[in-house]
Amino acid sequence: MSRRTRWNGAALAVVMGGALAAGCGAPGGDAPRPEATGASLAAAPTCGTAPVTLNAYIETGFPLPKELSTEFSKQHPNVKWNIREDQFAVITQNAPRVLADDPPDLMRLPQVSELVKNNLLKNLDGYAKAFGWDSWPASQLEQMRMAPGGKTRGEGSLYAMGLNFSMTGVFYNKKLADKIGMSSPPATLAELDDALAKAKSAGITPIAQFNGGATGGLAFPLQDLMAAYGPSGPINEWIYQKPGATIDTPSNLQATRHLEKWIKAGYFWKDVNAVDYATMMSRFIKGEGLFMFNGDWESGNLDKQMPGDVGFFLMPPAQQGGKQAAMSAPLTYGISSRAKNADCAAYFLNWVATDPKAREIGVQVGGSHPMGPADAPMPEVSEGTVTASTLAAGAKIAEDNGSMDFIANATGAIYAKSWTPQLQKLVAGQQTPEALLKSVQSDYTSQVKGS
Amino acid sequence: MPRKPVPRKQSPARAAGLRTPSWVGWLFVAPALGVYAVFVLRPIALTVQYSMYRWDGIGPSTWAGLGNYVRVFTDPDLFASILNAIKLIVFFSVIPVVLGLAIASTIRRIAASRLALVARTVLFLPQVIPLVAAGIAWSWLMSSTGLVNQLLAYVGLESVARAWLGDFSTALPAVGVIGAWVLLGLCTILLLSGLSKIDPALYEAARMDGAGPLREFVSITVPCLRQEIGVCVTVTVIAALASFDIVYVSTQGGPGNATMVPGLEIYYLAFSERQVGMASALAVVLMVLVILVALPIQWLTKDRSS
């Protein structure tokens, strides 16, 4: 070997070695140290009078947070906003890294378990006490509470807040309902079945739903059927990862079989496995379906697009007069554990729930129920609108204590990797209800254990 | 017999005794090599390292050894995604190369006409369009009310019509068709440029010997294009194995897991399941697979005449 080649080889080895050496030592461990508890505060914090710039990371496509921030700056001129927007899927994937590297003061969040475990979110107990959030109906905050270490949801310290809370049920096209002689919403599951059958024989697609891509929309009717057949408590325990919880129960099996019956009867579009959420909305608005299982975040939109032509009802119970339940979740926002203006962000969250103007924006722009004390004044909504009926439905759910989180929120991956492919297989006749629940449960067990 | 030293021509600088030290060459390469090491070699090394751990991307990690690799080959879903990628080779590679050969030699025959120019441009167009846009346009075309089904209905094949990307049996081939459409132009242009290098005298001689178009194609065109075909096959096979964007935009891996490919699975594992170790292991397996497939192609299509 000549001297020159040896030299070259040595230089190359140094460069490569440097590149490889950079990868030594176990990865991770740069997460923030745990915060013992939410520090108790002497007085409720404010945004003060000095200029403040709040950094917010929000979901694109929803005008509510921006309208709220504009109104807030109007009332508090010293507060400016620096807002970054992304799609929900992007936010979900970015959440841990953004909270760790570039901490925003306020951030729209997916479910919080994994974030709490890595100490990325501020414990809001101190604020809850100072602002009196603790005296609000407990169910409003339950989904954002986590036991120490992020193990179980639904109990323990508060780690996030909602801008409002939304709820799902069944929208229906009033013109098509007239055609099949449906004058009032079905009161029982049997009446709903009856309406579905009548629509089918009248040549109307009974259910407008999406089930394509990585988000299986049949999870909406499935969870509603689960609530019709059984109590919502065990479903919530499963979503909250309570030890020993299972989704594979006899009543859930009945619900899944009922959904299969609907599929086999041809109540969904033939191409439902290729329909995404946006396509479902545009087809429903065009009148290509009688019912649609969806949430009140569309109320304002439907009031605008099909004024007077849309009704809303909660999923009817299996027995007449039975208790009703619905997927209901806060529009979750968290504060980074490293946020610069945490106090001002908390003050903003409290303002959203208590300021009359903010509550009005919450209902009219967001279409959903505002957070806050049970006796807080409700903004006026015009009679006969979908928004009015979804707000009324919210009161019924509160009365029946029937709010549930979404079965897709049990773990970070359960929606895209378990519910969606399984429901798509059910539509294609490649999966049985029994095996579907068993398969989701086994994925769940391994995901909970693995996380 | 001792060799005689051959006198070398010397540059004026050398002749004057100003010998450039050998390390000066490295100075010129250093910036590029540095960038390569930091942005290519280091990430590969880190990926290999991460693949040995269980890690959620933020918190502390635990050593897993080869456990993640064992799961890549034993988890039926992960393994199925690798099989899907191999099936896609038919669409991403075989169809564009075979069709591209046929189209390129047709265009060569009509090279003088204006049609050849139009065909060239139209065929190359998919290369200019971003893959995401292509994926979106094709998912409209193949939707249940899309152009494909309208055409089928028009010719009386309404019974065949379906949501091509949402049907378990047709989703993977439908994704494949999009890939074939995108890669056909690249192959055609590459092969055309190869064709232009072939000496026309060869074809003339063959014709004098009484060869028809098919004989010309088999005996002259294909052997002379050996290297170009090699490049086409390599590029398209890698595109099939490492496919991500087309699948992500058109089906996101659905329905069920019918169109799940390793690229997409890596993304889901890392960002939605937060199993960075597993994602890295699958990425390493994919990299090895690409090398294992690409190397024999390189060897088979190497120009051995020299």
Short mmCIF file of N, CA and C in Angstrom, two decimals, chain A residues 170-186 191-192 194-196 198-200 202-206 284 287-292 306 308-313:
data_model
loop_
_atom_site.label_atom_id
_atom_site.label_comp_id
_atom_site.label_asym_id
_atom_site.label_seq_id
_atom_site.Cartn_x
_atom_site.Cartn_y
_atom_site.Cartn_z
N VAL A 170 -76.69 11.98 16.10
CA VAL A 170 -77.09 11.68 14.74
C VAL A 170 -77.73 12.92 14.11
N PHE A 171 -77.15 13.39 13.02
CA PHE A 171 -77.79 14.44 12.22
C PHE A 171 -78.72 13.77 11.22
N TYR A 172 -79.82 14.45 10.86
CA TYR A 172 -80.65 13.89 9.78
C TYR A 172 -81.15 14.98 8.86
N ASN A 173 -81.35 14.58 7.62
CA ASN A 173 -81.83 15.47 6.56
C ASN A 173 -83.36 15.50 6.64
N LYS A 174 -83.92 16.67 7.01
CA LYS A 174 -85.36 16.74 7.28
C LYS A 174 -86.20 16.48 6.02
N LYS A 175 -85.70 16.92 4.85
CA LYS A 175 -86.47 16.70 3.61
C LYS A 175 -86.59 15.20 3.31
N LEU A 176 -85.47 14.49 3.47
CA LEU A 176 -85.51 13.05 3.22
C LEU A 176 -86.34 12.35 4.28
N ALA A 177 -86.29 12.85 5.52
CA ALA A 177 -87.09 12.25 6.60
C ALA A 177 -88.58 12.36 6.27
N ASP A 178 -88.96 13.52 5.72
CA ASP A 178 -90.37 13.69 5.31
C ASP A 178 -90.78 12.63 4.31
N LYS A 179 -89.89 12.34 3.36
CA LYS A 179 -90.20 11.37 2.30
C LYS A 179 -90.53 9.99 2.85
N ILE A 180 -89.91 9.61 3.97
CA ILE A 180 -90.20 8.28 4.52
C ILE A 180 -91.18 8.39 5.69
N GLY A 181 -91.76 9.56 5.85
CA GLY A 181 -92.78 9.72 6.90
C GLY A 181 -92.24 9.74 8.31
N MET A 182 -90.96 10.16 8.46
CA MET A 182 -90.39 10.26 9.80
C MET A 182 -90.61 11.69 10.29
N SER A 183 -91.58 11.86 11.20
CA SER A 183 -91.92 13.23 11.61
C SER A 183 -91.16 13.65 12.86
N SER A 184 -90.75 12.68 13.68
CA SER A 184 -89.96 13.03 14.87
C SER A 184 -88.79 12.05 14.98
N PRO A 185 -87.73 12.45 15.65
CA PRO A 185 -86.57 11.57 15.78
C PRO A 185 -86.95 10.25 16.44
N PRO A 186 -86.31 9.15 16.05
CA PRO A 186 -86.61 7.85 16.65
C PRO A 186 -86.33 7.86 18.15
N GLU A 191 -86.94 1.83 16.57
CA GLU A 191 -87.51 2.85 15.68
C GLU A 191 -86.45 3.34 14.68
N LEU A 192 -85.22 3.46 15.15
CA LEU A 192 -84.14 3.87 14.24
C LEU A 192 -83.96 2.82 13.15
N ASP A 194 -86.15 0.83 12.05
CA ASP A 194 -87.31 0.92 11.18
C ASP A 194 -87.13 2.03 10.14
N ALA A 195 -86.66 3.20 10.62
CA ALA A 195 -86.43 4.33 9.70
C ALA A 195 -85.37 3.98 8.66
N LEU A 196 -84.33 3.27 9.11
CA LEU A 196 -83.26 2.88 8.19
C LEU A 196 -83.81 2.00 7.08
N LYS A 198 -86.92 1.76 6.05
CA LYS A 198 -87.83 2.52 5.18
C LYS A 198 -87.04 3.33 4.16
N ALA A 199 -85.94 3.98 4.64
CA ALA A 199 -85.12 4.78 3.73
C ALA A 199 -84.55 3.91 2.64
N LYS A 200 -84.05 2.75 3.04
CA LYS A 200 -83.44 1.84 2.07
C LYS A 200 -84.44 1.48 0.98
N ALA A 202 -86.97 3.11 0.10
CA ALA A 202 -87.38 4.29 -0.68
C ALA A 202 -86.26 4.75 -1.62
N GLY A 203 -85.16 4.00 -1.64
CA GLY A 203 -84.06 4.35 -2.54
C GLY A 203 -83.16 5.44 -2.01
N ILE A 204 -83.25 5.72 -0.69
CA ILE A 204 -82.38 6.72 -0.08
C ILE A 204 -81.28 6.00 0.69
N THR A 205 -80.02 6.46 0.57
CA THR A 205 -78.98 5.85 1.39
C THR A 205 -79.28 6.17 2.85
N PRO A 206 -79.47 5.15 3.70
CA PRO A 206 -79.87 5.43 5.07
C PRO A 206 -78.81 6.18 5.88
N PHE A 284 -73.34 14.53 2.27
CA PHE A 284 -74.50 14.70 3.14
C PHE A 284 -75.18 16.04 2.84
N GLY A 287 -77.36 16.02 0.04
CA GLY A 287 -78.59 15.25 0.22
C GLY A 287 -78.44 13.78 -0.11
N GLU A 288 -77.18 13.26 -0.08
CA GLU A 288 -76.99 11.85 -0.42
C GLU A 288 -76.96 10.96 0.81
N GLY A 289 -77.93 11.12 1.70
CA GLY A 289 -77.98 10.26 2.88
C GLY A 289 -78.93 10.85 3.89
N LEU A 290 -79.68 9.95 4.59
CA LEU A 290 -80.67 10.43 5.55
C LEU A 290 -80.02 10.78 6.89
N PHE A 291 -79.26 9.83 7.46
CA PHE A 291 -78.63 10.05 8.77
C PHE A 291 -77.12 10.21 8.63
N MET A 292 -76.52 10.87 9.59
CA MET A 292 -75.06 10.96 9.64
C MET A 292 -74.64 10.97 11.11
N MET A 306 -77.22 24.21 5.07
CA MET A 306 -78.57 23.70 4.79
C MET A 306 -79.54 24.26 5.83
N GLY A 308 -82.27 25.19 8.22
CA GLY A 308 -83.61 24.66 8.46
C GLY A 308 -83.85 23.24 8.01
N ASP A 309 -82.87 22.65 7.32
CA ASP A 309 -83.11 21.33 6.75
C ASP A 309 -82.46 20.19 7.52
N VAL A 310 -81.78 20.52 8.62
CA VAL A 310 -81.08 19.45 9.35
C VAL A 310 -81.58 19.37 10.78
N GLY A 311 -81.78 18.15 11.24
CA GLY A 311 -82.14 17.92 12.63
C GLY A 311 -81.05 17.13 13.31
N PHE A 312 -81.12 17.07 14.64
CA PHE A 312 -80.10 16.33 15.40
C PHE A 312 -80.78 15.61 16.54
N PHE A 313 -80.40 14.36 16.77
CA PHE A 313 -80.88 13.68 17.97
C PHE A 313 -79.77 12.83 18.55
#
